[in-house]
């Protein structure tokens, strides 16, 4: 089991620094559900005051009964007793009603807060840089933030509410106890001190352990996903990986479980000792009061009042301790959520953005661009220079890992280069408004997303803002050579492409690629960036598609990344990349004549085919 560093003083200092999250959670609750929060507060107050009425009515009832007995059951005294019984019953009934009502209010409030926080997390997830996805800490934060979002805010509010409610009742009970002896409330509170220390210490240890174990937890989740996902199902069966992943999952779970069980044992023991101490203190106090009643220093009604107040006080202190523990633990965990929400993207808009481009008039230029992925030692692009004139179709070829896809990501400003600059029509990318810059491009990424949606929706996602018509969607599908594939589907454009849902179906890899191309074509952008558009096409389809693409791209600028020379040869200019730089450039004929890397690879590819 992990040990929390530092002594108790240090721990308490850290405990204090976490509490500022409490007002933040309150603000969050207010923003998410103001009316419910107000209703919850009102109910808390009412619920806090009712037990005081119960205590006083009990005293009046017992004293009334003693008086009734002393007068031999005289009707006026009995009537008195009956009035108190009725009042007590009404108070108890009301407290049950309030309890039920408060439960409903809390549930409604919790649901709203949960959805509000999910909304904040989703907004942040799509706003952060792609660079965050390269850092394991980001996933750790996200993992904890998402887990915490589901229930911690509600627990925090409930515990705080409960603590306040208990606090109101406790103060009143202390008021009841003081006439019996000023030291009684002190004894009540003192009996709880060891338990408070135990609660805070255990909470801190749990939190430190949780932070340390997040990567292990995430890895266990990964194995769980791999064992149950459609993406891995075929390989898992073929390579017999099921048992292997299961044993990995189990061994991680065993580690986590072992730690948890050990922590629970320590907690249990510490709680037992603290509970024993509280029991001794309250036992001594009760013994003293009974002795006083036997001596006749207090009436039976007073003893009943004391017993109720002290007993309730003990219960309240105990449940307040639980609440303090939960408040502290949830505010520690909510720290993760607020840390996540504080992440700020580095790829941002400049203070004075250049006006949006409607079209590419001159060129795209990479000037001495150097780039490493965040957290990586390897250079993906090294002193990279390239000019793509407007209106040209340019192909980029080169071995795996040469930096071709990286270039597209930099062009769309998913990342900013570490050195050098990228210009569009002479203006640095960083000087454009980000959103309008991204509208200049349409992209087919190397691994396009397969959206769980209908065929038409999958294409329309290329430009949801423009709300494309059925005609636009059909035209994009035809340009991508996807129309025939769609015509063969049972529901045509309305076919649901989601195998996991009722009536859903799936496509082949090549068919999905055509659909992703249609999505890219739907967006009427002046620059088309395609990463391996023909990799999953058969050679007939490829030739047909290239002809159509040239017609579609007429008047626009296109960069095509490809491993197929039969695709690249149709470009106006071909650039050969290797090790993050351009090593050869020219038309197909020029490059063949140069007899360099391109010529060599061309001959190897064509000889392999012939
Ligand atoms: P391929 O032909 O295999 O698609 P590519 O030329 O498109 O390769 P890139 O994807 O641009 O190559 O990758 C360039 C270099 O950057 C490679 O060395 C790769 O390992 C590295 N790289 C790519 N993505 C990341 C990442 N997210 N984090 C760290 N390194 C990365």
Coordinates of C-alpha atoms and ligand atoms in Angstrom, one line a residue:
X1 CA 0.0 0.0 0.0
X2 CA 1.2 3.5 -0.8
X3 CA 2.3 5.8 2.0
X4 CA 1.4 9.5 1.9
X5 CA 4.5 11.6 2.2
X6 CA 4.8 14.1 5.0
X7 CA 3.7 14.3 8.6
X8 CA 0.2 14.9 9.9
X9 CA 0.7 18.7 10.1
X10 CA 1.7 18.7 6.4
X11 CA -1.4 16.5 5.6
X12 CA -3.7 18.9 7.4
X13 CA -2.2 21.8 5.6
X14 CA -2.8 20.0 2.3
X15 CA -6.3 19.1 3.5
X16 CA -7.0 22.9 4.0
X17 CA -5.7 23.8 0.5
X18 CA -8.2 21.4 -1.0
X19 CA -11.3 23.0 0.6
X20 CA -11.5 26.0 -1.8
X21 CA -13.1 23.5 -4.2
X22 CA -16.2 23.6 -2.0
X23 CA -17.3 27.1 -3.1
X24 CA -16.5 26.1 -6.7
X25 CA -18.8 23.1 -6.4
X26 CA -21.5 25.3 -4.9
X27 CA -21.2 27.7 -7.7
X28 CA -21.4 24.8 -10.1
X29 CA -24.5 23.5 -8.4
X30 CA -26.0 26.9 -8.6
X31 CA -25.2 27.3 -12.3
X32 CA -26.6 23.9 -13.1
X33 CA -29.8 23.9 -11.1
X34 CA -30.5 27.2 -9.2
X35 CA -34.1 26.4 -8.3
X36 CA -33.4 22.9 -7.1
X37 CA -30.4 24.2 -5.0
X38 CA -32.6 26.8 -3.4
X39 CA -35.3 24.2 -2.6
X40 CA -32.6 21.8 -1.2
X41 CA -31.3 24.6 1.1
X42 CA -34.8 25.3 2.4
X43 CA -35.5 21.7 3.1
X44 CA -32.2 21.3 4.9
X45 CA -33.0 24.1 7.3
X46 CA -36.5 22.7 8.0
X47 CA -35.0 19.2 8.5
X48 CA -32.4 20.6 10.8
X49 CA -34.9 22.3 13.1
X50 CA -37.4 19.5 13.4
X51 CA -35.4 17.2 15.7
X52 CA -35.2 20.1 18.3
X53 CA -39.0 20.1 18.4
X54 CA -39.0 16.4 18.9
X55 CA -36.6 16.7 21.9
X56 CA -38.7 19.4 23.6
X57 CA -42.0 17.6 22.9
X58 CA -40.5 14.4 24.4
X59 CA -39.6 16.2 27.6
X60 CA -43.1 17.8 27.8
X61 CA -44.7 14.4 27.2
X62 CA -42.7 12.6 29.9
X63 CA -43.3 15.4 32.4
X64 CA -47.0 15.5 31.5
X65 CA -47.2 11.7 32.0
X66 CA -45.6 12.0 35.4
X67 CA -48.1 14.8 36.4
X68 CA -51.0 12.7 35.0
X69 CA -49.9 9.7 37.1
X70 CA -49.5 11.9 40.2
X71 CA -53.1 13.2 39.8
X72 CA -54.5 9.7 39.3
X73 CA -55.2 10.2 35.6
X74 CA -57.2 13.5 35.9
X75 CA -58.7 14.4 32.5
X76 CA -57.1 17.8 32.1
X77 CA -53.7 16.3 32.6
X78 CA -54.4 13.3 30.3
X79 CA -55.7 15.8 27.7
X80 CA -52.4 17.6 28.0
X81 CA -50.5 14.3 27.3
X82 CA -52.7 13.6 24.3
X83 CA -52.0 17.0 22.8
X84 CA -48.2 16.3 23.1
X85 CA -48.6 12.9 21.6
X86 CA -50.5 14.4 18.7
X87 CA -47.9 17.1 18.3
X88 CA -45.1 14.6 18.4
X89 CA -46.8 12.4 15.8
X90 CA -47.3 15.4 13.6
X91 CA -43.6 16.4 13.8
X92 CA -42.5 12.8 13.1
X93 CA -44.8 12.7 10.1
X94 CA -43.6 16.0 8.8
X95 CA -40.0 14.9 9.1
X96 CA -40.8 11.8 7.1
X97 CA -42.5 13.9 4.5
X98 CA -39.6 16.3 4.3
X99 CA -37.1 13.4 4.0
X100 CA -39.0 11.9 1.1
X101 CA -39.3 15.3 -0.6
X102 CA -35.6 16.1 0.0
X103 CA -34.6 12.8 -1.6
X104 CA -36.5 13.7 -4.7
X105 CA -35.0 17.2 -4.8
X106 CA -31.5 15.8 -4.3
X107 CA -32.0 13.3 -7.1
X108 CA -33.2 16.0 -9.5
X109 CA -30.4 18.3 -8.5
X110 CA -27.7 15.5 -8.9
X111 CA -28.9 14.6 -12.4
X112 CA -28.7 18.2 -13.5
X113 CA -25.3 18.7 -12.0
X114 CA -24.1 15.5 -13.6
X115 CA -25.2 16.6 -17.1
X116 CA -23.9 20.1 -16.5
X117 CA -20.4 18.7 -15.7
X118 CA -20.5 16.3 -18.6
X119 CA -21.2 19.3 -20.8
X120 CA -18.2 21.2 -19.3
X121 CA -15.9 18.1 -19.8
X122 CA -17.1 17.7 -23.4
X123 CA -16.6 21.3 -24.2
X124 CA -13.1 21.2 -22.8
X125 CA -12.3 17.9 -24.5
X126 CA -13.0 19.3 -28.0
X127 CA -11.3 22.6 -27.2
X128 CA -7.9 21.3 -26.0
X129 CA -5.0 20.8 -28.4
X130 CA -4.4 17.6 -30.2
X131 CA -1.1 17.7 -28.3
X132 CA -2.9 16.8 -25.1
X133 CA -3.8 13.5 -26.6
X134 CA 0.0 12.7 -26.9
X135 CA 0.4 13.1 -23.1
X136 CA -0.4 10.3 -20.7
X137 CA -1.1 12.8 -17.9
X138 CA -4.0 14.1 -20.0
X139 CA -5.6 10.7 -20.1
X140 CA -5.0 10.4 -16.3
X141 CA -6.8 13.7 -15.7
X142 CA -9.6 12.9 -18.1
X143 CA -10.1 9.4 -16.6
X144 CA -10.3 10.8 -13.0
X145 CA -12.4 13.9 -14.1
X146 CA -14.9 11.7 -15.9
X147 CA -15.2 9.2 -13.0
X148 CA -15.6 12.0 -10.6
X149 CA -18.1 13.9 -12.7
X150 CA -20.6 11.1 -12.5
X151 CA -21.2 11.1 -8.7
X152 CA -18.8 13.2 -6.7
X153 CA -20.5 16.6 -7.0
X154 CA -23.8 15.1 -5.9
X155 CA -22.1 13.3 -2.9
X156 CA -20.4 16.6 -2.0
X157 CA -23.6 18.6 -2.0
X158 CA -25.4 15.9 -0.1
X159 CA -22.7 15.6 2.5
X160 CA -22.4 19.4 2.9
X161 CA -26.2 19.7 3.2
X162 CA -26.3 16.9 5.6
X163 CA -23.4 18.4 7.6
X164 CA -25.3 21.8 7.8
X165 CA -28.5 20.1 8.8
X166 CA -26.7 18.1 11.4
X167 CA -24.9 21.2 12.5
X168 CA -28.1 23.1 13.1
X169 CA -29.5 20.2 15.1
X170 CA -26.3 19.7 17.0
X171 CA -26.1 23.4 18.1
X172 CA -29.6 23.1 19.4
X173 CA -28.8 19.9 21.2
X174 CA -25.8 21.5 22.8
X175 CA -28.1 24.3 24.0
X176 CA -30.3 21.6 25.6
X177 CA -27.2 19.9 27.2
X178 CA -25.6 23.0 28.7
X179 CA -28.0 23.3 31.6
X180 CA -27.0 19.8 32.7
X181 CA -23.3 20.8 32.7
X182 CA -21.1 23.0 30.6
X183 CA -18.6 20.2 30.1
X184 CA -21.2 17.8 28.5
X185 CA -21.0 19.3 25.0
X186 CA -17.3 19.3 25.3
X187 CA -17.3 15.6 26.2
X188 CA -19.5 15.0 23.2
X189 CA -17.1 16.8 20.9
X190 CA -14.0 15.3 22.6
X191 CA -15.3 11.8 22.1
X192 CA -15.2 12.4 18.3
X193 CA -11.7 13.8 18.0
X194 CA -9.9 10.5 17.4
X195 CA -12.5 9.5 14.8
X196 CA -12.0 12.9 13.0
X197 CA -8.3 12.3 12.7
X198 CA -8.9 8.8 11.4
X199 CA -11.4 10.0 8.8
X200 CA -9.0 12.7 7.5
X201 CA -6.0 10.5 7.5
X202 CA -7.7 7.6 5.7
X203 CA -9.2 10.0 3.1
X204 CA -5.8 11.5 2.3
X205 CA -4.2 8.0 2.0
X206 CA -7.0 6.9 -0.3
X207 CA -6.7 9.9 -2.5
X208 CA -2.9 9.6 -2.8
X209 CA -3.3 5.9 -3.6
X210 CA -5.9 6.7 -6.3
X211 CA -3.7 9.3 -8.0
X212 CA -0.8 6.8 -8.0
X213 CA -2.9 4.0 -9.3
X214 CA -4.7 5.9 -12.1
X215 CA -2.4 4.5 -14.8
X216 CA -2.9 1.0 -13.5
X217 CA -6.6 1.5 -13.4
X218 CA -6.6 2.8 -16.9
X219 CA -4.6 -0.1 -18.1
X220 CA -7.1 -2.5 -16.5
X221 CA -9.9 -0.6 -18.3
X222 CA -8.0 -1.0 -21.5
X223 CA -7.8 -4.8 -21.1
X224 CA -11.5 -4.8 -20.2
X225 CA -12.2 -2.8 -23.4
X226 CA -10.0 -5.1 -25.5
X227 CA -11.8 -8.2 -24.2
X228 CA -15.3 -6.8 -25.0
X229 CA -14.8 -4.7 -28.1
X230 CA -15.8 -5.4 -31.7
X231 CA -12.5 -3.9 -32.9
X232 CA -10.4 -6.6 -31.3
X233 CA -12.9 -9.5 -31.4
X234 CA -11.4 -11.2 -34.5
X235 CA -7.7 -11.0 -33.6
X236 CA -8.5 -12.0 -30.0
X237 CA -10.1 -15.2 -31.3
X238 CA -7.6 -16.0 -34.0
X239 CA -4.4 -15.4 -32.0
X240 CA -6.0 -16.8 -28.8
X241 CA -5.4 -13.6 -26.9
X242 CA -8.5 -13.9 -24.7
X243 CA -6.8 -15.8 -21.9
X244 CA -3.7 -13.6 -22.2
X245 CA -5.7 -10.4 -21.8
X246 CA -7.8 -11.9 -19.0
X247 CA -4.8 -12.8 -17.0
X248 CA -3.3 -9.3 -17.5
X249 CA -6.6 -7.8 -16.4
X250 CA -6.9 -10.1 -13.4
X251 CA -3.3 -9.5 -12.3
X252 CA -3.8 -5.7 -12.3
X253 CA -7.1 -6.0 -10.6
X254 CA -5.5 -8.3 -8.0
X255 CA -2.9 -5.5 -7.3
X256 CA -5.6 -2.9 -7.0
X257 CA -7.9 -5.1 -4.9
X258 CA -5.0 -6.1 -2.6
X259 CA -4.2 -2.4 -1.9
X260 CA -7.9 -1.6 -1.3
X261 CA -8.4 -4.5 1.1
X262 CA -5.3 -3.7 3.0
X263 CA -6.4 0.0 3.3
X264 CA -9.9 -1.1 4.4
X265 CA -8.4 -3.3 7.1
X266 CA -6.3 -0.4 8.4
X267 CA -9.2 1.9 8.2
X268 CA -11.5 -0.6 10.0
X269 CA -9.0 -1.0 12.9
X270 CA -8.4 2.7 13.3
X271 CA -12.2 3.3 13.3
X272 CA -12.7 0.6 15.8
X273 CA -10.2 2.2 18.2
X274 CA -11.7 5.6 17.7
X275 CA -15.2 4.2 18.2
X276 CA -14.1 2.4 21.4
X277 CA -12.8 5.7 22.8
X278 CA -16.2 7.5 22.0
X279 CA -18.1 4.7 23.7
X280 CA -16.1 4.9 26.9
X281 CA -16.6 8.7 27.1
X282 CA -20.4 8.5 26.4
X283 CA -20.7 5.5 28.9
X284 CA -19.1 7.6 31.6
X285 CA -21.4 10.6 30.9
X286 CA -24.5 8.4 30.9
X287 CA -23.5 6.7 34.2
X288 CA -23.1 10.1 35.8
X289 CA -26.6 11.2 34.7
X290 CA -28.3 8.1 35.9
X291 CA -26.6 8.5 39.2
X292 CA -28.0 12.0 39.4
X293 CA -31.5 10.8 38.5
X294 CA -31.3 8.1 41.2
X295 CA -30.3 10.7 43.7
X296 CA -33.3 12.8 42.7
X297 CA -31.2 15.8 41.4
X298 CA -33.1 15.7 38.1
X299 CA -36.6 14.6 37.1
X300 CA -37.4 11.6 34.9
X301 CA -38.5 14.0 32.1
X302 CA -35.1 15.7 32.4
X303 CA -33.4 12.4 32.2
X304 CA -35.4 11.5 29.1
X305 CA -34.6 14.9 27.6
X306 CA -30.9 14.5 28.4
X307 CA -30.9 10.9 27.0
X308 CA -32.5 12.0 23.8
X309 CA -30.3 15.1 23.4
X310 CA -27.1 13.2 24.2
X311 CA -27.9 10.2 22.2
X312 CA -29.0 12.3 19.2
X313 CA -25.8 14.4 19.7
X314 CA -23.7 11.3 19.5
X315 CA -25.5 10.2 16.3
X316 CA -25.1 13.6 14.9
X317 CA -21.4 13.8 15.7
X318 CA -20.9 10.4 14.1
X319 CA -22.8 11.2 11.0
X320 CA -21.1 14.6 10.8
X321 CA -17.7 12.9 10.8
X322 CA -18.9 10.7 8.0
X323 CA -19.9 13.9 6.1
X324 CA -16.6 15.6 6.8
X325 CA -14.8 12.6 5.5
X326 CA -16.9 12.5 2.4
X327 CA -16.7 16.3 1.8
X328 CA -12.9 16.1 2.1
X329 CA -12.6 13.1 -0.1
X330 CA -14.9 14.4 -2.8
X331 CA -13.2 17.8 -2.8
X332 CA -9.9 16.1 -3.2
X333 CA -11.3 14.2 -6.2
X334 CA -13.1 17.2 -7.6
X335 CA -9.7 18.8 -7.7
X336 CA -9.1 16.5 -10.6
X337 CA -12.1 17.8 -12.4
X338 CA -11.2 21.4 -11.9
X339 CA -7.6 20.7 -12.9
X340 CA -9.0 19.2 -16.1
X341 CA -11.3 22.1 -16.7
X342 CA -8.3 24.5 -16.2
X343 CA -6.3 23.0 -19.1
X344 CA -5.8 25.7 -21.7
X345 CA -5.1 25.1 -25.4
X346 CA -1.8 26.5 -26.7
X347 CA -3.0 26.6 -30.3
X348 CA -5.2 29.7 -29.9
X349 CA -6.4 32.7 -31.9
X350 CA -4.1 35.6 -32.2
X351 CA -5.3 38.9 -30.5
X352 CA -5.9 40.4 -34.0
X353 CA -6.7 37.7 -36.4
X354 CA -6.2 38.1 -40.2
X355 CA -9.4 38.1 -42.1
X356 CA -10.6 34.7 -43.2
X357 CA -9.6 33.3 -46.5
X358 CA -12.3 32.6 -49.1
X359 CA -9.9 31.0 -51.5
X360 CA -6.2 30.2 -52.0
X361 CA -4.8 32.8 -54.4
X362 CA -1.0 32.2 -54.3
X363 CA 0.5 29.3 -52.4
X364 CA 1.0 27.3 -49.2
X365 CA 4.6 27.6 -48.0
X366 CA 6.5 25.6 -45.4
X367 CA 9.7 27.5 -44.4
X368 CA 12.4 25.7 -42.4
X369 CA 9.7 23.9 -40.4
X370 CA 10.9 21.7 -37.6
X371 CA 8.6 19.7 -35.4
X372 CA 8.6 17.0 -32.7
X373 CA 5.5 15.5 -31.2
X374 CA 4.9 16.5 -27.6
X375 CA 6.8 14.2 -25.3
X376 CA 8.8 12.7 -28.2
X377 CA 12.5 12.8 -28.8
X378 CA 12.3 12.0 -32.5
X379 CA 12.1 14.8 -35.0
X380 CA 9.1 14.3 -37.3
X381 CA 9.9 17.2 -39.7
X382 CA 13.4 18.6 -39.9
X383 CA 14.1 22.0 -41.6
X384 CA 11.3 21.2 -43.9
X385 CA 10.7 23.4 -47.0
X386 CA 7.8 23.1 -49.5
X387 CA 5.8 25.4 -51.7
X388 CA 2.4 24.2 -53.1
X389 CA 1.2 26.7 -55.7
X390 CA -2.5 27.5 -55.8
X391 CA -4.5 25.3 -58.3
X392 CA -2.0 22.5 -58.4
X393 CA -2.4 18.8 -57.5
X394 CA 0.6 17.8 -55.5
X395 CA 1.5 14.3 -54.4
X396 CA 3.7 13.4 -51.4
X397 CA 5.3 10.0 -51.4
X398 CA 7.9 8.4 -49.2
X399 CA 8.6 5.6 -46.7
X400 CA 6.7 5.0 -43.5
X401 CA 7.4 7.6 -40.8
X402 CA 8.8 10.1 -43.3
X403 CA 6.5 12.8 -41.9
X404 CA 3.8 13.0 -44.5
X405 CA 0.8 12.9 -42.3
X406 CA 2.5 15.3 -39.8
X407 CA 2.6 17.9 -42.5
X408 CA -1.2 17.8 -42.9
X409 CA -1.7 18.1 -39.2
X410 CA 0.5 21.1 -39.0
X411 CA -1.2 22.7 -42.0
X412 CA -4.6 22.4 -40.2
X413 CA -2.9 23.9 -37.1
X414 CA -3.6 20.8 -35.0
X415 CA -0.1 21.6 -33.7
X416 CA 2.2 24.6 -34.1
X417 CA 5.8 23.9 -35.4
X418 CA 8.7 24.1 -33.0
X419 CA 10.7 26.1 -35.5
X420 CA 10.1 27.8 -38.9
X421 CA 6.7 29.0 -40.3
X422 CA 3.9 27.9 -42.4
X423 CA 2.2 30.4 -44.7
X424 CA -1.0 30.6 -46.6
X425 CA -0.9 33.3 -49.2
X426 CA 2.0 34.9 -47.4
X427 CA 0.4 35.0 -44.0
X428 CA 1.6 32.9 -41.1
X429 CA -1.0 30.3 -40.1
X430 CA -0.8 31.5 -36.5
X431 CA -2.1 34.9 -37.6
X432 CA -5.4 33.6 -38.9
X433 CA -8.6 33.0 -36.9
X434 CA -8.4 29.3 -36.1
X435 CA -11.9 28.4 -37.1
X436 CA -11.8 30.2 -40.4
X437 CA -8.4 28.8 -41.2
X438 CA -9.7 25.3 -40.7
X439 CA -12.6 26.0 -43.1
X440 CA -10.0 26.6 -45.9
X441 CA -9.2 22.9 -45.8
X442 CA -11.0 19.7 -46.2
X443 CA -9.2 16.6 -45.1
X444 CA -9.4 12.8 -45.5
X445 CA -7.3 11.6 -42.6
X446 CA -5.4 8.4 -42.8
X447 CA -7.7 6.7 -40.3
X448 CA -11.0 8.3 -40.9
X449 CA -13.7 8.0 -38.3
X450 CA -16.6 5.5 -38.8
X451 CA -19.5 7.4 -37.3
X452 CA -22.3 5.3 -35.8
X453 CA -24.9 7.0 -38.0
X454 CA -26.7 6.6 -41.3
X455 CA -24.8 6.8 -44.6
X456 CA -26.3 10.2 -45.3
X457 CA -25.3 11.5 -41.9
X458 CA -21.8 10.0 -42.3
X459 CA -21.3 12.1 -45.4
X460 CA -23.2 15.2 -44.0
X461 CA -20.7 15.4 -41.1
X462 CA -18.2 16.9 -43.5
X463 CA -20.1 20.2 -43.1
X464 CA -22.9 20.0 -40.6
X465 CA -23.0 23.8 -40.3
X466 CA -24.0 24.1 -43.9
X467 CA -26.9 21.7 -43.4
X468 CA -26.3 20.0 -46.8
X469 CA -29.2 18.9 -48.9
X470 CA -29.8 15.3 -50.1
X471 CA -28.6 16.5 -53.5
X472 CA -25.3 17.8 -52.0
X473 CA -24.8 14.5 -50.3
X474 CA -25.5 12.5 -53.4
X475 CA -23.1 14.7 -55.4
X476 CA -20.3 14.2 -52.8
X477 CA -20.9 10.4 -52.8
X478 CA -20.7 10.3 -56.6
X479 CA -17.5 12.3 -56.6
X480 CA -16.0 9.8 -54.2
X481 CA -17.2 6.9 -56.2
X482 CA -19.4 5.8 -53.3
X483 CA -22.8 6.1 -55.0
X484 CA -22.8 2.5 -56.4
X485 CA -21.8 1.1 -53.0
X486 CA -24.7 3.1 -51.4
X487 CA -27.2 1.9 -54.0
X488 CA -26.5 -1.7 -53.0
X489 CA -27.3 -1.1 -49.4
X490 CA -30.8 -2.1 -48.2
X491 CA -31.8 1.3 -47.0
X492 CA -29.6 3.3 -49.4
X493 CA -28.6 6.6 -47.8
X494 CA -30.7 5.9 -44.7
X495 CA -28.9 2.6 -43.9
X496 CA -27.6 2.7 -40.4
X497 CA -23.9 2.0 -40.2
X498 CA -23.7 0.8 -36.6
X499 CA -23.5 -2.9 -36.1
X500 CA -24.1 -2.6 -32.4
X501 CA -27.6 -1.1 -32.9
X502 CA -30.8 -2.6 -34.1
X503 CA -30.9 -2.8 -37.9
X504 CA -27.4 -1.5 -38.1
X505 CA -24.9 -2.9 -40.7
X506 CA -21.3 -2.5 -41.5
X507 CA -19.1 -1.8 -44.6
X508 CA -15.8 -3.1 -45.9
X509 CA -12.7 -1.0 -45.2
X510 CA -12.6 0.2 -48.8
X511 CA -16.3 1.1 -48.7
X512 CA -15.7 3.1 -45.5
X513 CA -12.9 4.9 -47.2
X514 CA -15.1 6.0 -50.0
X515 CA -17.6 7.3 -47.6
X516 CA -14.9 9.2 -45.7
X517 CA -13.8 10.7 -49.1
X518 CA -17.4 11.7 -49.8
X519 CA -17.4 13.5 -46.4
X520 CA -14.2 15.3 -47.4
X521 CA -15.7 16.3 -50.8
X522 CA -18.9 17.6 -49.3
X523 CA -17.1 20.4 -47.7
X524 CA -16.5 23.0 -50.5
X525 CA -13.1 24.0 -49.3
X526 CA -10.5 25.6 -51.6
X527 CA -7.7 23.2 -50.4
X528 CA -8.2 19.4 -50.4
X529 CA -5.8 17.3 -48.3
X530 CA -6.0 13.6 -48.8
X531 CA -4.0 11.1 -46.7
X532 CA -3.9 7.7 -48.6
X533 CA -7.2 8.2 -50.4
X534 CA -6.7 5.1 -52.6
X535 CA -5.0 2.7 -50.2
X536 CA -8.0 0.5 -49.9
X537 CA -9.2 0.8 -53.5
X538 CA -8.7 -1.9 -56.1
X539 CA -6.6 -0.8 -59.1
X540 CA -9.7 -0.4 -61.4
X541 CA -11.4 1.8 -58.9
X542 CA -8.2 3.8 -58.4
X543 CA -7.8 4.7 -62.1
X544 CA -11.5 5.6 -62.4
X545 CA -11.3 7.7 -59.2
X546 CA -8.2 9.6 -60.2
X547 CA -9.9 10.8 -63.4
X548 CA -12.9 12.0 -61.4
X549 CA -10.8 13.6 -58.8
X550 CA -8.9 15.7 -61.3
X551 CA -12.2 17.0 -62.5
X552 CA -13.5 17.7 -59.0
X553 CA -10.3 19.4 -57.9
X554 CA -10.2 21.7 -61.0
X555 CA -9.5 25.2 -59.8
X556 CA -8.7 24.0 -56.3
X557 CA -5.5 23.0 -54.7
X558 CA -4.9 19.5 -53.5
X559 CA -2.2 17.6 -51.6
X560 CA -2.4 13.9 -51.8
X561 CA -0.3 11.6 -49.7
X562 CA 0.1 8.2 -51.2
X563 CA 2.2 5.0 -51.3
X564 CA 0.8 4.2 -54.7
X565 CA 2.9 5.6 -57.6
X566 CA -0.1 4.8 -59.9
X567 CA -1.9 7.5 -57.9
X568 CA 1.0 9.9 -57.5
X569 CA 1.9 9.8 -61.2
X570 CA -1.3 11.8 -62.0
X571 CA -0.2 14.8 -59.9
X572 CA 1.3 18.0 -61.3
X573 CA 4.2 17.8 -59.0
X574 CA 5.4 14.9 -56.9
X575 CA 7.6 15.4 -53.7
X576 CA 9.5 12.5 -52.3
X577 CA 9.9 12.7 -48.5
X578 CA 12.4 10.9 -46.3
X579 CA 13.4 11.4 -42.7
X580 CA 11.3 14.5 -42.3
X581 CA 12.5 16.4 -45.4
X582 CA 11.9 16.6 -49.1
X583 CA 14.6 14.7 -51.0
X584 CA 13.3 14.8 -54.6
X585 CA 10.7 16.9 -56.5
X586 CA 9.3 17.0 -60.1
X587 CA 6.7 15.5 -62.4
X588 CA 6.5 11.7 -62.8
X589 CA 8.6 11.8 -66.0
X590 CA 11.2 14.1 -64.5
X591 CA 11.6 11.9 -61.4
X592 CA 11.9 8.7 -63.4
X593 CA 14.6 10.4 -65.5
X594 CA 16.5 11.4 -62.3
X595 CA 16.8 7.7 -61.3
X596 CA 16.7 8.6 -57.6
X597 CA 14.6 7.2 -54.8
X598 CA 11.3 7.7 -56.8
X599 CA 12.6 5.9 -59.9
X600 CA 14.0 3.0 -57.9
X601 CA 10.7 2.6 -56.0
X602 CA 8.6 2.9 -59.2
X603 CA 10.6 0.2 -60.9
X604 CA 10.3 -2.0 -57.8
X605 CA 6.5 -1.5 -57.7
X606 CA 5.9 -2.0 -61.4
X607 CA 8.2 -5.0 -61.6
X608 CA 6.4 -6.6 -58.7
X609 CA 3.1 -6.1 -60.6
X610 CA 4.3 -7.3 -64.0
Ligands
LIG1 P1 3.1 6.5 -42.9 O1 3.5 6.4 -44.4 O2 3.5 5.3 -42.2 O3 1.7 7.0 -42.7 P2 4.1 9.2 -42.4 O4 5.1 9.7 -43.4 O5 2.7 9.7 -42.6 O6 4.1 7.6 -42.3 P3 4.0 10.5 -39.8 O7 2.7 9.9 -39.3 O8 4.0 11.9 -40.3 O9 4.6 9.6 -41.0 O10 5.1 10.4 -38.7 C1 6.3 11.0 -38.7 C2 7.1 10.6 -37.5 O11 6.4 11.1 -36.3 C3 7.3 9.1 -37.3 O12 8.6 8.9 -36.8 C4 6.3 8.8 -36.3 O13 6.7 7.7 -35.5 C5 6.2 10.0 -35.4 N1 4.8 10.2 -34.9 C6 3.7 10.2 -35.5 N2 2.7 10.5 -34.7 C7 3.2 10.7 -33.5 C8 2.7 11.0 -32.2 N3 1.4 11.2 -32.0 N4 3.6 11.0 -31.1 C9 4.9 10.8 -31.3 N5 5.4 10.5 -32.5 C10 4.6 10.5 -33.6

